Amino acid sequence: MLNAKMEKALNEQINKEIFSSYLYLSLAAYYETLNLSGFAAYYKVQANEEYAHAMKIYDHVHTRGGKVELEAIAKPQVEWAGALDGLKAAFEHEQFISKSIFSLVDLANELKDHSTNTFLNWFVEEQIEEEESALAVVTKLEMIGESKNSLYLFDRDMGKRAAK
Ligand SMILES: [Fe+2]
Ligand SMILES: [Fe+2]
């Protein structure tokens, strides 16, 4: 049976993952306005992944006899200062999510909740990948700088990202 504190923390994480999905969808919509359809496609895929993360936790809560309680989803940011600013915001957000996952691991340790601890391993590993890929696109766009030709090619590459 899931400890009440753990249940509450996991419910909060479900909200954060759904908010992440919402934020990336908002970012996709922003890139549509910049005519960067590859960037938009990339963040639409990312939005779906975040929703899947929320569902993974949803299932874990139920498997452990807990109750999922959904809260309101905050309005995400809708405008950024440019293409690079949006990518940087995504990287910062992933770092925030990693911290949140680490706090959940700390709580699982404190409560000696070994099954949630094992469950969270997947998220710890996923966050390494998430931060790595979010930083990689920032670095690439910084290299491109003001080159319109390179941006065109990069946008095309971004659009090739397939759902995991
Ligand atoms: Fe996530
Ligand atoms: Fe993520």
GROMACS .gro file of N, CA, C and O in nm, residues 12-125:
model
  456
   12GLU      N    1   0.158   1.492  -0.745
   12GLU     CA    2   0.218   1.620  -0.786
   12GLU      C    3   0.306   1.601  -0.909
   12GLU      O    4   0.311   1.686  -0.997
   13GLN      N    5   0.375   1.486  -0.914
   13GLN     CA    6   0.462   1.460  -1.030
   13GLN      C    7   0.378   1.436  -1.155
   13GLN      O    8   0.417   1.478  -1.264
   14ILE      N    9   0.262   1.372  -1.140
   14ILE     CA   10   0.172   1.353  -1.255
   14ILE      C   11   0.137   1.491  -1.311
   14ILE      O   12   0.141   1.514  -1.431
   15ASN      N   13   0.108   1.584  -1.220
   15ASN     CA   14   0.073   1.720  -1.264
   15ASN      C   15   0.192   1.786  -1.337
   15ASN      O   16   0.174   1.851  -1.440
   16LYS      N   17   0.311   1.766  -1.284
   16LYS     CA   18   0.430   1.826  -1.348
   16LYS      C   19   0.455   1.767  -1.486
   16LYS      O   20   0.497   1.838  -1.577
   17GLU      N   21   0.431   1.636  -1.501
   17GLU     CA   22   0.452   1.574  -1.632
   17GLU      C   23   0.347   1.622  -1.732
   17GLU      O   24   0.378   1.646  -1.848
   18ILE      N   25   0.223   1.637  -1.685
   18ILE     CA   26   0.119   1.686  -1.776
   18ILE      C   27   0.145   1.833  -1.809
   18ILE      O   28   0.128   1.877  -1.922
   19PHE      N   29   0.194   1.908  -1.711
   19PHE     CA   30   0.232   2.047  -1.739
   19PHE      C   31   0.346   2.050  -1.841
   19PHE      O   32   0.345   2.134  -1.932
   20SER      N   33   0.441   1.957  -1.829
   20SER     CA   34   0.552   1.951  -1.925
   20SER      C   35   0.496   1.929  -2.066
   20SER      O   36   0.540   1.992  -2.162
   21SER      N   37   0.400   1.839  -2.075
   21SER     CA   38   0.337   1.810  -2.203
   21SER      C   39   0.273   1.938  -2.260
   21SER      O   40   0.289   1.971  -2.378
   22TYR      N   41   0.206   2.011  -2.173
   22TYR     CA   42   0.137   2.135  -2.210
   22TYR      C   43   0.238   2.242  -2.253
   22TYR      O   44   0.218   2.313  -2.350
   23LEU      N   45   0.349   2.250  -2.177
   23LEU     CA   46   0.453   2.348  -2.208
   23LEU      C   47   0.515   2.320  -2.345
   23LEU      O   48   0.535   2.412  -2.425
   24TYR      N   49   0.541   2.192  -2.373
   24TYR     CA   50   0.603   2.158  -2.502
   24TYR      C   51   0.505   2.176  -2.618
   24TYR      O   52   0.546   2.211  -2.728
   25LEU      N   53   0.378   2.154  -2.591
   25LEU     CA   54   0.278   2.180  -2.696
   25LEU      C   55   0.271   2.330  -2.724
   25LEU      O   56   0.259   2.373  -2.839
   26SER      N   57   0.284   2.409  -2.618
   26SER     CA   58   0.284   2.555  -2.632
   26SER      C   59   0.408   2.600  -2.711
   26SER      O   60   0.401   2.690  -2.795
   27LEU      N   61   0.519   2.534  -2.681
   27LEU     CA   62   0.643   2.564  -2.753
   27LEU      C   63   0.628   2.526  -2.901
   27LEU      O   64   0.671   2.600  -2.990
   28ALA      N   65   0.564   2.413  -2.928
   28ALA     CA   66   0.538   2.369  -3.067
   28ALA      C   67   0.456   2.477  -3.138
   28ALA      O   68   0.489   2.518  -3.250
   29ALA      N   69   0.354   2.525  -3.071
   29ALA     CA   70   0.267   2.627  -3.131
   29ALA      C   71   0.345   2.756  -3.158
   29ALA      O   72   0.324   2.822  -3.260
   30TYR      N   73   0.437   2.788  -3.067
   30TYR     CA   74   0.522   2.906  -3.086
   30TYR      C   75   0.610   2.889  -3.211
   30TYR      O   76   0.622   2.981  -3.293
   31TYR      N   77   0.670   2.770  -3.226
   31TYR     CA   78   0.756   2.747  -3.342
   31TYR      C   79   0.677   2.748  -3.473
   31TYR      O   80   0.731   2.784  -3.578
   32GLU      N   81   0.549   2.711  -3.467
   32GLU     CA   82   0.465   2.722  -3.587
   32GLU      C   83   0.460   2.868  -3.630
   32GLU      O   84   0.467   2.897  -3.750
   33THR      N   85   0.453   2.960  -3.534
   33THR     CA   86   0.445   3.103  -3.570
   33THR      C   87   0.576   3.153  -3.630
   33THR      O   88   0.577   3.255  -3.697
   34LEU      N   89   0.687   3.083  -3.604
   34LEU     CA   90   0.817   3.122  -3.661
   34LEU      C   91   0.842   3.049  -3.793
   34LEU      O   92   0.949   3.062  -3.851
   35ASN      N   93   0.742   2.971  -3.837
   35ASN     CA   94   0.757   2.887  -3.958
   35ASN      C   95   0.868   2.785  -3.945
   35ASN      O   96   0.929   2.745  -4.046
   36LEU      N   97   0.894   2.742  -3.822
   36LEU     CA   98   0.991   2.634  -3.800
   36LEU      C   99   0.911   2.507  -3.774
   36LEU      O  100   0.891   2.465  -3.660
   37SER      N  101   0.861   2.447  -3.882
   37SER     CA  102   0.769   2.335  -3.866
   37SER      C  103   0.840   2.209  -3.813
   37SER      O  104   0.778   2.125  -3.750
   38GLY      N  105   0.970   2.199  -3.838
   38GLY     CA  106   1.046   2.086  -3.783
   38GLY      C  107   1.057   2.096  -3.631
   38GLY      O  108   1.037   1.998  -3.559
   39PHE      N  109   1.086   2.216  -3.582
   39PHE     CA  110   1.091   2.241  -3.437
   39PHE      C  111   0.955   2.209  -3.376
   39PHE      O  112   0.945   2.148  -3.270
   40ALA      N  113   0.850   2.254  -3.444
   40ALA     CA  114   0.714   2.232  -3.394
   40ALA      C  115   0.685   2.081  -3.384
   40ALA      O  116   0.633   2.033  -3.283
   41ALA      N  117   0.724   2.008  -3.488
   41ALA     CA  118   0.701   1.863  -3.488
   41ALA      C  119   0.777   1.796  -3.374
   41ALA      O  120   0.726   1.707  -3.306
   42TYR      N  121   0.900   1.843  -3.352
   42TYR     CA  122   0.985   1.789  -3.245
   42TYR      C  123   0.916   1.804  -3.109
   42TYR      O  124   0.910   1.710  -3.030
   43TYR      N  125   0.862   1.922  -3.085
   43TYR     CA  126   0.799   1.945  -2.954
   43TYR      C  127   0.661   1.881  -2.941
   43TYR      O  128   0.616   1.855  -2.830
   44LYS      N  129   0.598   1.855  -3.054
   44LYS     CA  130   0.473   1.779  -3.047
   44LYS      C  131   0.503   1.635  -3.002
   44LYS      O  132   0.431   1.579  -2.921
   45VAL      N  133   0.610   1.579  -3.056
   45VAL     CA  134   0.652   1.444  -3.013
   45VAL      C  135   0.688   1.447  -2.864
   45VAL      O  136   0.647   1.361  -2.785
   46GLN      N  137   0.762   1.552  -2.824
   46GLN     CA  138   0.803   1.565  -2.684
   46GLN      C  139   0.680   1.576  -2.592
   46GLN      O  140   0.677   1.518  -2.484
   47ALA      N  141   0.580   1.650  -2.639
   47ALA     CA  142   0.457   1.667  -2.559
   47ALA      C  143   0.391   1.530  -2.535
   47ALA      O  144   0.346   1.500  -2.424
   48ASN      N  145   0.387   1.447  -2.638
   48ASN     CA  146   0.328   1.313  -2.623
   48ASN      C  147   0.408   1.228  -2.526
   48ASN      O  148   0.351   1.152  -2.447
   49GLU      N  149   0.541   1.242  -2.531
   49GLU     CA  150   0.625   1.165  -2.439
   49GLU      C  151   0.597   1.204  -2.295
   49GLU      O  152   0.593   1.120  -2.206
   50GLU      N  153   0.581   1.334  -2.272
   50GLU     CA  154   0.555   1.380  -2.134
   50GLU      C  155   0.421   1.327  -2.083
   50GLU      O  156   0.408   1.290  -1.967
   51TYR      N  157   0.325   1.323  -2.172
   51TYR     CA  158   0.195   1.267  -2.132
   51TYR      C  159   0.212   1.119  -2.095
   51TYR      O  160   0.154   1.071  -1.996
   52ALA      N  161   0.294   1.049  -2.172
   52ALA     CA  162   0.321   0.907  -2.143
   52ALA      C  163   0.390   0.892  -2.007
   52ALA      O  164   0.363   0.797  -1.933
   53HIS      N  165   0.477   0.988  -1.972
   53HIS     CA  166   0.541   0.984  -1.840
   53HIS      C  167   0.435   0.995  -1.729
   53HIS      O  168   0.440   0.923  -1.630
   54ALA      N  169   0.343   1.087  -1.749
   54ALA     CA  170   0.235   1.105  -1.650
   54ALA      C  171   0.158   0.975  -1.633
   54ALA      O  172   0.126   0.932  -1.521
   55MET      N  173   0.130   0.908  -1.745
   55MET     CA  174   0.052   0.784  -1.741
   55MET      C  175   0.126   0.669  -1.673
   55MET      O  176   0.065   0.583  -1.609
   56LYS      N  177   0.259   0.670  -1.687
   56LYS     CA  178   0.340   0.569  -1.619
   56LYS      C  179   0.321   0.582  -1.467
   56LYS      O  180   0.307   0.482  -1.396
   57ILE      N  181   0.322   0.706  -1.419
   57ILE     CA  182   0.307   0.730  -1.275
   57ILE      C  183   0.163   0.698  -1.232
   57ILE      O  184   0.140   0.638  -1.127
   58TYR      N  185   0.069   0.738  -1.316
   58TYR     CA  186  -0.073   0.707  -1.293
   58TYR      C  187  -0.089   0.556  -1.268
   58TYR      O  188  -0.152   0.514  -1.171
   59ASP      N  189  -0.029   0.477  -1.356
   59ASP     CA  190  -0.040   0.331  -1.343
   59ASP      C  191   0.028   0.281  -1.216
   59ASP      O  192  -0.023   0.192  -1.149
   60HIS      N  193   0.143   0.340  -1.184
   60HIS     CA  194   0.215   0.296  -1.063
   60HIS      C  195   0.131   0.323  -0.937
   60HIS      O  196   0.122   0.237  -0.849
   61VAL      N  197   0.071   0.440  -0.931
   61VAL     CA  198  -0.011   0.475  -0.814
   61VAL      C  199  -0.122   0.371  -0.796
   61VAL      O  200  -0.145   0.320  -0.686
   62HIS      N  201  -0.188   0.335  -0.906
   62HIS     CA  202  -0.296   0.237  -0.897
   62HIS      C  203  -0.246   0.097  -0.863
   62HIS      O  204  -0.306   0.026  -0.784
   63THR      N  205  -0.133   0.061  -0.925
   63THR     CA  206  -0.076  -0.072  -0.897
   63THR      C  207  -0.048  -0.088  -0.749
   63THR      O  208  -0.064  -0.196  -0.693
   64ARG      N  209  -0.009   0.022  -0.684
   64ARG     CA  210   0.026   0.017  -0.543
   64ARG      C  211  -0.094   0.046  -0.452
   64ARG      O  212  -0.078   0.073  -0.334
   65GLY      N  213  -0.211   0.045  -0.507
   65GLY     CA  214  -0.332   0.063  -0.427
   65GLY      C  215  -0.359   0.207  -0.386
   65GLY      O  216  -0.436   0.233  -0.294
   66GLY      N  217  -0.295   0.302  -0.456
   66GLY     CA  218  -0.319   0.444  -0.425
   66GLY      C  219  -0.429   0.503  -0.511
   66GLY      O  220  -0.491   0.432  -0.592
   67LYS      N  221  -0.454   0.631  -0.491
   67LYS     CA  222  -0.556   0.699  -0.570
   67LYS      C  223  -0.494   0.817  -0.645
   67LYS      O  224  -0.423   0.898  -0.585
   68VAL      N  225  -0.525   0.824  -0.773
   68VAL     CA  226  -0.480   0.938  -0.852
   68VAL      C  227  -0.579   1.051  -0.835
   68VAL      O  228  -0.700   1.029  -0.844
   69GLU      N  229  -0.527   1.168  -0.803
   69GLU     CA  230  -0.613   1.285  -0.792
   69GLU      C  231  -0.554   1.394  -0.880
   69GLU      O  232  -0.446   1.445  -0.851
   70LEU      N  233  -0.626   1.428  -0.986
   70LEU     CA  234  -0.574   1.528  -1.080
   70LEU      C  235  -0.601   1.668  -1.030
   70LEU      O  236  -0.707   1.697  -0.974
   71GLU      N  237  -0.502   1.754  -1.050
   71GLU     CA  238  -0.515   1.895  -1.011
   71GLU      C  239  -0.522   1.979  -1.139
   71GLU      O  240  -0.500   1.929  -1.249
   72ALA      N  241  -0.548   2.109  -1.122
   72ALA     CA  242  -0.553   2.200  -1.237
   72ALA      C  243  -0.414   2.209  -1.301
   72ALA      O  244  -0.312   2.199  -1.232
   73ILE      N  245  -0.412   2.226  -1.431
   73ILE     CA  246  -0.284   2.244  -1.503
   73ILE      C  247  -0.264   2.393  -1.525
   73ILE      O  248  -0.352   2.462  -1.576
   74ALA      N  249  -0.147   2.442  -1.485
   74ALA     CA  250  -0.118   2.585  -1.501
   74ALA      C  251  -0.105   2.623  -1.648
   74ALA      O  252  -0.071   2.539  -1.731
   75LYS      N  253  -0.134   2.749  -1.678
   75LYS     CA  254  -0.116   2.797  -1.816
   75LYS      C  255   0.033   2.807  -1.845
   75LYS      O  256   0.108   2.866  -1.769
   76PRO      N  257   0.079   2.743  -1.954
   76PRO     CA  258   0.222   2.752  -1.985
   76PRO      C  259   0.257   2.886  -2.050
   76PRO      O  260   0.167   2.958  -2.094
   77GLN      N  261   0.384   2.915  -2.054
   77GLN     CA  262   0.434   3.030  -2.127
   77GLN      C  263   0.391   3.015  -2.273
   77GLN      O  264   0.385   2.903  -2.324
   78VAL      N  265   0.360   3.126  -2.340
   78VAL     CA  266   0.313   3.116  -2.479
   78VAL      C  267   0.403   3.190  -2.578
   78VAL      O  268   0.393   3.171  -2.699
   79GLU      N  269   0.490   3.275  -2.526
   79GLU     CA  270   0.581   3.351  -2.612
   79GLU      C  271   0.723   3.336  -2.560
   79GLU      O  272   0.743   3.329  -2.439
   80TRP      N  273   0.818   3.331  -2.653
   80TRP     CA  274   0.959   3.329  -2.616
   80TRP      C  275   1.030   3.437  -2.696
   80TRP      O  276   0.972   3.493  -2.791
   81ALA      N  277   1.153   3.466  -2.659
   81ALA     CA  278   1.225   3.576  -2.725
   81ALA      C  279   1.283   3.537  -2.860
   81ALA      O  280   1.341   3.621  -2.928
   82GLY      N  281   1.267   3.412  -2.900
   82GLY     CA  282   1.321   3.366  -3.028
   82GLY      C  283   1.341   3.216  -3.024
   82GLY      O  284   1.317   3.153  -2.920
   83ALA      N  285   1.387   3.161  -3.136
   83ALA     CA  286   1.402   3.016  -3.148
   83ALA      C  287   1.494   2.959  -3.040
   83ALA      O  288   1.463   2.858  -2.976
   84LEU      N  289   1.607   3.026  -3.016
   84LEU     CA  290   1.704   2.976  -2.919
   84LEU      C  291   1.649   2.985  -2.777
   84LEU      O  292   1.669   2.894  -2.695
   85ASP      N  293   1.580   3.094  -2.749
   85ASP     CA  294   1.523   3.113  -2.615
   85ASP      C  295   1.428   2.999  -2.578
   85ASP      O  296   1.426   2.951  -2.464
   86GLY      N  297   1.349   2.954  -2.676
   86GLY     CA  298   1.256   2.843  -2.652
   86GLY      C  299   1.330   2.714  -2.616
   86GLY      O  300   1.291   2.642  -2.523
   87LEU      N  301   1.439   2.686  -2.689
   87LEU     CA  302   1.517   2.564  -2.662
   87LEU      C  303   1.581   2.572  -2.524
   87LEU      O  304   1.587   2.472  -2.451
   88LYS      N  305   1.629   2.692  -2.488
   88LYS     CA  306   1.691   2.710  -2.357
   88LYS      C  307   1.589   2.690  -2.246
   88LYS      O  308   1.619   2.631  -2.141
   89ALA      N  309   1.467   2.738  -2.269
   89ALA     CA  310   1.360   2.724  -2.170
   89ALA      C  311   1.330   2.575  -2.148
   89ALA      O  312   1.306   2.530  -2.035
   90ALA      N  313   1.332   2.499  -2.257
   90ALA     CA  314   1.305   2.355  -2.246
   90ALA      C  315   1.415   2.286  -2.165
   90ALA      O  316   1.386   2.201  -2.080
   91PHE      N  317   1.540   2.325  -2.187
   91PHE     CA  318   1.652   2.267  -2.112
   91PHE      C  319   1.638   2.300  -1.963
   91PHE      O  320   1.654   2.212  -1.878
   92GLU      N  321   1.606   2.425  -1.933
   92GLU     CA  322   1.587   2.464  -1.793
   92GLU      C  323   1.474   2.385  -1.729
   92GLU      O  324   1.482   2.342  -1.615
   93HIS      N  325   1.367   2.367  -1.805
   93HIS     CA  326   1.252   2.293  -1.752
   93HIS      C  327   1.292   2.148  -1.721
   93HIS      O  328   1.252   2.094  -1.617
   94GLU      N  329   1.370   2.086  -1.808
   94GLU     CA  330   1.413   1.948  -1.783
   94GLU      C  331   1.499   1.938  -1.657
   94GLU      O  332   1.491   1.840  -1.583
   95GLN      N  333   1.581   2.041  -1.632
   95GLN     CA  334   1.663   2.040  -1.510
   95GLN      C  335   1.574   2.049  -1.386
   95GLN      O  336   1.599   1.984  -1.284
   96PHE      N  337   1.468   2.130  -1.398
   96PHE     CA  338   1.371   2.142  -1.289
   96PHE      C  339   1.302   2.006  -1.264
   96PHE      O  340   1.286   1.963  -1.149
   97ILE      N  341   1.265   1.938  -1.372
   97ILE     CA  342   1.199   1.808  -1.358
   97ILE      C  343   1.294   1.704  -1.296
   97ILE      O  344   1.254   1.624  -1.212
   98SER      N  345   1.421   1.709  -1.335
   98SER     CA  346   1.519   1.616  -1.276
   98SER      C  347   1.524   1.633  -1.125
   98SER      O  348   1.522   1.535  -1.049
   99LYS      N  349   1.528   1.758  -1.080
   99LYS     CA  350   1.533   1.785  -0.936
   99LYS      C  351   1.410   1.727  -0.868
   99LYS      O  352   1.418   1.673  -0.757
  100SER      N  353   1.297   1.743  -0.934
  100SER     CA  354   1.172   1.692  -0.878
  100SER      C  355   1.175   1.539  -0.865
  100SER      O  356   1.131   1.482  -0.765
  101ILE      N  357   1.230   1.473  -0.967
  101ILE     CA  358   1.243   1.326  -0.963
  101ILE      C  359   1.338   1.286  -0.849
  101ILE      O  360   1.310   1.191  -0.773
  102PHE      N  361   1.448   1.359  -0.833
  102PHE     CA  362   1.544   1.327  -0.727
  102PHE      C  363   1.478   1.341  -0.589
  102PHE      O  364   1.505   1.262  -0.498
  103SER      N  365   1.392   1.442  -0.574
  103SER     CA  366   1.322   1.458  -0.445
  103SER      C  367   1.230   1.339  -0.418
  103SER      O  368   1.213   1.296  -0.304
  104LEU      N  369   1.169   1.288  -0.526
  104LEU     CA  370   1.082   1.170  -0.509
  104LEU      C  371   1.165   1.049  -0.464
  104LEU      O  372   1.120   0.971  -0.379
  105VAL      N  373   1.285   1.036  -0.522
  105VAL     CA  374   1.373   0.925  -0.483
  105VAL      C  375   1.411   0.941  -0.335
  105VAL      O  376   1.408   0.844  -0.258
  106ASP      N  377   1.443   1.064  -0.295
  106ASP     CA  378   1.476   1.091  -0.154
  106ASP      C  379   1.361   1.050  -0.062
  106ASP      O  380   1.383   0.989   0.042
  107LEU      N  381   1.241   1.085  -0.104
  107LEU     CA  382   1.124   1.052  -0.022
  107LEU      C  383   1.103   0.900  -0.015
  107LEU      O  384   1.073   0.845   0.092
  108ALA      N  385   1.119   0.834  -0.129
  108ALA     CA  386   1.105   0.688  -0.132
  108ALA      C  387   1.207   0.622  -0.039
  108ALA      O  388   1.176   0.526   0.031
  109ASN      N  389   1.328   0.677  -0.037
  109ASN     CA  390   1.432   0.626   0.054
  109ASN      C  391   1.393   0.647   0.199
  109ASN      O  392   1.402   0.555   0.281
  110GLU      N  393   1.348   0.768   0.226
  110GLU     CA  394   1.309   0.804   0.362
  110GLU      C  395   1.195   0.714   0.412
  110GLU      O  396   1.195   0.670   0.527
  111LEU      N  397   1.103   0.681   0.323
  111LEU     CA  398   0.987   0.600   0.361
  111LEU      C  399   1.015   0.449   0.345
  111LEU      O  400   0.926   0.367   0.370
  112LYS      N  401   1.137   0.417   0.301
  112LYS     CA  402   1.174   0.278   0.272
  112LYS      C  403   1.074   0.213   0.175
  112LYS      O  404   1.038   0.096   0.188
  113ASP      N  405   1.028   0.294   0.079
  113ASP     CA  406   0.936   0.245  -0.023
  113ASP      C  407   1.020   0.191  -0.140
  113ASP      O  408   1.047   0.260  -0.237
  114HIS      N  409   1.061   0.065  -0.126
  114HIS     CA  410   1.153   0.008  -0.225
  114HIS      C  411   1.091  -0.007  -0.363
  114HIS      O  412   1.159   0.007  -0.463
  115SER      N  413   0.963  -0.039  -0.368
  115SER     CA  414   0.905  -0.058  -0.501
  115SER      C  415   0.893   0.074  -0.576
  115SER      O  416   0.919   0.078  -0.697
  116THR      N  417   0.858   0.184  -0.506
  116THR     CA  418   0.854   0.314  -0.575
  116THR      C  419   0.996   0.355  -0.614
  116THR      O  420   1.018   0.410  -0.722
  117ASN      N  421   1.090   0.324  -0.528
  117ASN     CA  422   1.229   0.354  -0.557
  117ASN      C  423   1.274   0.288  -0.688
  117ASN      O  424   1.331   0.353  -0.775
  118THR      N  425   1.244   0.160  -0.700
  118THR     CA  426   1.280   0.087  -0.822
  118THR      C  427   1.205   0.144  -0.942
  118THR      O  428   1.262   0.162  -1.049
  119PHE      N  429   1.078   0.174  -0.921
  119PHE     CA  430   0.997   0.233  -1.027
  119PHE      C  431   1.060   0.364  -1.077
  119PHE      O  432   1.063   0.392  -1.197
  120LEU      N  433   1.111   0.444  -0.983
  120LEU     CA  434   1.167   0.575  -1.018
  120LEU      C  435   1.300   0.568  -1.093
  120LEU      O  436   1.340   0.666  -1.156
  121ASN      N  437   1.367   0.451  -1.085
  121ASN     CA  438   1.493   0.435  -1.159
  121ASN      C  439   1.477   0.471  -1.307
  121ASN      O  440   1.564   0.534  -1.366
  122TRP      N  441   1.366   0.427  -1.365
  122TRP     CA  442   1.341   0.455  -1.506
  122TRP      C  443   1.343   0.606  -1.532
  122TRP      O  444   1.400   0.653  -1.630
  123PHE      N  445   1.282   0.681  -1.440
  123PHE     CA  446   1.273   0.827  -1.455
  123PHE      C  447   1.409   0.894  -1.437
  123PHE      O  448   1.439   0.991  -1.504
  124VAL      N  449   1.488   0.841  -1.345
  124VAL     CA  450   1.622   0.897  -1.322
  124VAL      C  451   1.703   0.883  -1.452
  124VAL      O  452   1.766   0.979  -1.499
  125GLU      N  453   1.697   0.765  -1.513
  125GLU     CA  454   1.770   0.742  -1.638
  125GLU      C  455   1.712   0.826  -1.752
  125GLU      O  456   1.785   0.880  -1.834
   0.00000   0.00000   0.00000
